[in-house]
mmCIF file of C-alpha atoms in Angstrom:
data_model
loop_
_atom_site.group_PDB
_atom_site.id
_atom_site.type_symbol
_atom_site.label_atom_id
_atom_site.label_comp_id
_atom_site.label_asym_id
_atom_site.label_seq_id
_atom_site.Cartn_x
_atom_site.Cartn_y
_atom_site.Cartn_z
ATOM 1 C CA SER A 4 33.961 13.435 0.065
ATOM 2 C CA PRO A 5 31.155 14.813 2.301
ATOM 3 C CA VAL A 6 28.611 14.528 -0.602
ATOM 4 C CA VAL A 7 29.322 10.816 -1.007
ATOM 5 C CA ASN A 8 28.918 10.250 2.755
ATOM 6 C CA VAL A 9 25.552 12.058 2.858
ATOM 7 C CA ARG A 10 24.405 10.023 -0.197
ATOM 8 C CA SER A 11 25.454 6.743 1.406
ATOM 9 C CA ALA A 12 23.749 7.701 4.729
ATOM 10 C CA GLU A 13 20.578 8.529 2.796
ATOM 11 C CA ARG A 14 20.817 5.233 0.980
ATOM 12 C CA ARG A 15 21.206 3.270 4.321
ATOM 13 C CA PHE A 16 18.248 5.163 5.841
ATOM 14 C CA LEU A 17 16.142 4.437 2.676
ATOM 15 C CA ASP A 18 17.086 0.717 2.827
ATOM 16 C CA GLU A 19 16.005 0.550 6.478
ATOM 17 C CA PHE A 20 12.743 2.486 5.714
ATOM 18 C CA LEU A 21 11.957 0.129 2.800
ATOM 19 C CA VAL A 22 12.260 -2.861 5.225
ATOM 20 C CA MET A 23 9.721 -1.074 7.571
ATOM 21 C CA LEU A 24 7.546 -0.168 4.637
ATOM 22 C CA ALA A 25 7.397 -3.756 3.404
ATOM 23 C CA ASP A 26 5.462 -4.603 6.593
ATOM 24 C CA GLY A 27 3.468 -1.370 6.293
ATOM 25 C CA PHE A 28 2.640 1.569 8.462
ATOM 26 C CA LYS A 29 -0.771 2.014 10.095
ATOM 27 C CA MET A 30 -1.992 5.522 9.224
ATOM 28 C CA ARG A 31 -5.276 7.277 9.021
ATOM 29 C CA LYS A 32 -6.055 8.378 5.469
ATOM 30 C CA HIS A 33 -8.198 11.492 5.042
ATOM 31 C CA GLY A 34 -9.845 10.855 1.731
ATOM 32 C CA ARG A 35 -11.677 12.999 -0.821
ATOM 33 C CA ARG A 36 -14.974 11.289 0.068
ATOM 34 C CA GLY A 37 -16.148 10.312 3.517
ATOM 35 C CA GLY A 38 -14.464 10.457 6.840
ATOM 36 C CA PRO A 39 -10.941 9.407 7.777
ATOM 37 C CA LYS A 40 -10.172 5.692 7.653
ATOM 38 C CA ASP A 41 -7.404 3.602 9.155
ATOM 39 C CA ARG A 42 -5.166 2.137 6.462
ATOM 40 C CA LEU A 43 -2.058 0.016 6.119
ATOM 41 C CA VAL A 44 0.316 1.888 3.823
ATOM 42 C CA ARG A 45 3.168 -0.058 2.262
ATOM 43 C CA LEU A 46 5.256 -0.313 -0.922
ATOM 44 C CA ASP A 47 4.153 -2.810 -3.588
ATOM 45 C CA GLY A 48 6.620 -2.785 -6.469
ATOM 46 C CA ASP A 49 6.698 0.777 -7.723
ATOM 47 C CA MET A 50 3.415 1.742 -6.019
ATOM 48 C CA ILE A 51 2.581 3.119 -2.554
ATOM 49 C CA VAL A 52 -0.589 1.323 -1.729
ATOM 50 C CA TRP A 53 -3.028 1.439 1.124
ATOM 51 C CA THR A 54 -5.379 -1.262 2.230
ATOM 52 C CA ALA A 55 -7.974 -1.463 4.951
ATOM 53 C CA VAL A 56 -6.560 -2.548 8.321
ATOM 54 C CA ARG A 57 -9.526 -4.938 8.601
ATOM 55 C CA PRO A 58 -10.016 -5.986 4.934
ATOM 56 C CA SER A 59 -13.477 -6.395 3.515
ATOM 57 C CA PHE A 60 -14.696 -7.257 0.087
ATOM 58 C CA ARG A 61 -15.387 -3.722 -0.969
ATOM 59 C CA LEU A 62 -13.165 -2.524 -3.860
ATOM 60 C CA SER A 63 -12.774 0.974 -2.395
ATOM 61 C CA GLU A 64 -10.695 -0.576 0.430
ATOM 62 C CA ARG A 65 -7.546 -0.505 -1.680
ATOM 63 C CA GLY A 66 -5.825 2.371 -3.512
ATOM 64 C CA GLY A 67 -2.422 3.535 -4.462
ATOM 65 C CA VAL A 68 -0.130 6.041 -6.187
ATOM 66 C CA ALA A 69 2.884 5.365 -8.243
ATOM 67 C CA VAL A 70 6.189 6.539 -6.661
ATOM 68 C CA ALA A 71 7.163 8.066 -10.016
ATOM 69 C CA ASP A 72 4.016 10.267 -9.991
ATOM 70 C CA ILE A 73 4.827 11.763 -6.533
ATOM 71 C CA THR A 74 6.290 15.230 -6.973
ATOM 72 C CA GLU A 75 6.449 16.264 -3.276
ATOM 73 C CA VAL A 76 6.072 15.004 0.281
ATOM 74 C CA ARG A 77 4.767 17.727 2.580
ATOM 75 C CA ARG A 78 4.432 17.984 6.337
ATOM 76 C CA THR A 79 0.811 19.169 6.129
ATOM 77 C CA PHE A 80 -2.471 18.325 4.521
ATOM 78 C CA ALA A 81 -2.503 19.453 0.897
ATOM 79 C CA GLY A 82 -5.636 17.961 -0.499
ATOM 80 C CA ARG A 83 -8.096 19.296 2.080
ATOM 81 C CA LEU A 84 -8.401 21.375 5.216
ATOM 82 C CA ARG A 85 -6.942 19.802 8.345
ATOM 83 C CA PRO A 86 -9.685 18.895 10.819
ATOM 84 C CA ALA A 87 -9.399 20.792 14.101
ATOM 85 C CA ASN A 88 -8.973 17.506 16.057
ATOM 86 C CA VAL A 89 -5.824 16.516 14.057
ATOM 87 C CA ALA A 90 -2.517 18.028 15.231
ATOM 88 C CA GLU A 91 -0.450 19.723 12.601
ATOM 89 C CA ASP A 92 2.695 17.782 13.641
ATOM 90 C CA ARG A 93 1.009 14.448 12.691
ATOM 91 C CA CYS A 94 0.028 15.482 9.102
ATOM 92 C CA LEU A 95 1.766 14.226 5.899
ATOM 93 C CA SER A 96 0.815 14.550 2.272
ATOM 94 C CA LEU A 97 2.004 12.651 -0.728
ATOM 95 C CA ILE A 98 1.417 14.961 -3.656
ATOM 96 C CA SER A 99 1.231 13.632 -7.215
ATOM 97 C CA LYS A 100 0.326 15.293 -10.496
ATOM 98 C CA ALA A 101 -3.249 14.071 -10.159
ATOM 99 C CA ARG A 102 -3.973 14.225 -6.424
ATOM 100 C CA ALA A 103 -2.809 14.678 -2.886
ATOM 101 C CA VAL A 104 -3.031 11.880 -0.370
ATOM 102 C CA ASP A 105 -3.422 13.219 3.169
ATOM 103 C CA LEU A 106 -2.216 10.958 5.947
ATOM 104 C CA GLU A 107 -2.398 11.331 9.671
ATOM 105 C CA LEU A 108 0.343 9.594 11.612
ATOM 106 C CA PRO A 109 0.234 8.421 15.202
ATOM 107 C CA ASP A 110 2.749 10.963 16.390
ATOM 108 C CA SER A 111 5.328 13.562 15.246
ATOM 109 C CA GLU A 112 8.226 11.089 15.430
ATOM 110 C CA VAL A 113 6.609 8.660 13.094
ATOM 111 C CA ARG A 114 5.553 11.544 10.820
ATOM 112 C CA GLU A 115 9.203 12.709 10.549
ATOM 113 C CA LEU A 116 10.429 9.127 9.910
ATOM 114 C CA CYS A 117 7.852 8.723 7.127
ATOM 115 C CA HIS A 118 8.477 12.204 5.663
ATOM 116 C CA ASP A 119 12.168 11.516 5.344
ATOM 117 C CA GLY A 120 11.628 7.923 4.067
ATOM 118 C CA PHE A 121 8.988 8.879 1.445
ATOM 119 C CA SER A 122 11.067 11.920 0.394
ATOM 120 C CA LEU A 123 14.135 9.634 -0.156
ATOM 121 C CA LEU A 124 11.998 7.038 -1.962
ATOM 122 C CA VAL A 125 10.776 9.767 -4.360
ATOM 123 C CA LYS A 126 14.386 11.034 -4.776
ATOM 124 C CA PHE A 127 15.944 7.641 -5.458
ATOM 125 C CA GLY A 128 12.946 5.718 -6.860
ATOM 126 C CA PRO A 129 11.674 2.284 -5.708
ATOM 127 C CA PRO A 130 14.011 -0.649 -5.596
ATOM 128 C CA VAL A 131 14.483 -2.388 -8.897
ATOM 129 C CA THR A 132 13.589 -6.058 -8.815
ATOM 130 C CA THR A 133 15.280 -7.991 -11.525
ATOM 131 C CA LYS A 134 13.943 -11.478 -10.608
ATOM 132 C CA PRO A 135 12.951 -13.358 -13.666
ATOM 133 C CA SER A 136 9.388 -14.719 -13.771
ATOM 134 C CA THR A 137 9.520 -18.222 -12.374
ATOM 135 C CA PRO A 138 6.771 -20.626 -11.612
ATOM 136 C CA SER A 139 7.192 -19.900 -7.907
ATOM 137 C CA SER A 140 6.919 -16.141 -8.395
ATOM 138 C CA ARG A 141 3.894 -16.560 -10.680
ATOM 139 C CA GLY A 142 2.221 -18.564 -7.913
ATOM 140 C CA VAL A 143 1.639 -15.463 -5.766
ATOM 141 C CA ASP A 144 -0.587 -12.497 -6.139
ATOM 142 C CA PRO A 145 0.662 -8.831 -5.851
ATOM 143 C CA LEU A 146 0.252 -9.012 -2.056
ATOM 144 C CA GLY A 147 2.510 -12.052 -1.832
ATOM 145 C CA ARG A 148 -0.319 -14.481 -0.994
ATOM 146 C CA PRO A 149 -0.316 -17.861 -2.798
ATOM 147 C CA ARG A 150 -2.634 -17.981 -5.728
ATOM 148 C CA THR A 151 -5.171 -20.769 -5.864
ATOM 149 C CA PRO A 152 -4.914 -22.967 -8.904
ATOM 150 C CA PRO A 153 -7.715 -22.663 -11.424
ATOM 151 C CA ARG A 154 -10.574 -25.028 -10.904
ATOM 152 C CA THR A 155 -10.746 -27.906 -13.269
ATOM 153 C CA ARG A 156 -14.262 -28.701 -14.489
ATOM 154 C CA GLU A 157 -15.074 -32.343 -14.727
ATOM 155 C CA ARG A 158 -16.947 -33.255 -17.722
ATOM 156 C CA ILE A 159 -20.510 -34.115 -16.949
ATOM 157 C CA PRO A 160 -21.768 -36.836 -19.298
ATOM 158 C CA SER A 161 -24.532 -35.770 -21.595
ATOM 159 C CA ILE A 162 -27.575 -38.048 -21.571
ATOM 160 C CA ASP A 163 -27.835 -37.949 -25.285
ATOM 161 C CA HIS A 164 -24.207 -38.614 -26.216
ATOM 162 C CA ASP A 165 -22.207 -40.329 -23.511
ATOM 163 C CA MET A 166 -24.558 -42.631 -21.657
ATOM 164 C CA GLU A 167 -26.126 -45.666 -23.198
#
């Protein structure tokens, strides 16, 4: 049936988009405060997250929105006015119940790819991971980097009790 074929084509496209999204897309995020900033946008579990392209230690360098909270993906800026130096065909907004995330893409082709991909991600939901928690999966942080083991403190002898 044609409906099944469309659905399987959408699924294949979404699977390919998820592979690309795992590495992340470089975008310029136009935030509520301050000027636009380059960000790496990717999927982390059930969250679309953005991090600084050149990470620093500031907490404001990372943010995100849950896929389940996104109600619409628009080909425009929804949270603020589009600056005159940003072409309309490079704008994309992820609209949730609480906010709109305005993104500027490098060109119209990438904008269309991301619009279709994010729209399908919202439609079908993020992939379900059913991996049990194993020691190896607990040894990585949410970004997939190895966690450092906790430091062990050596007991320092007390002059009064341990040394004679």
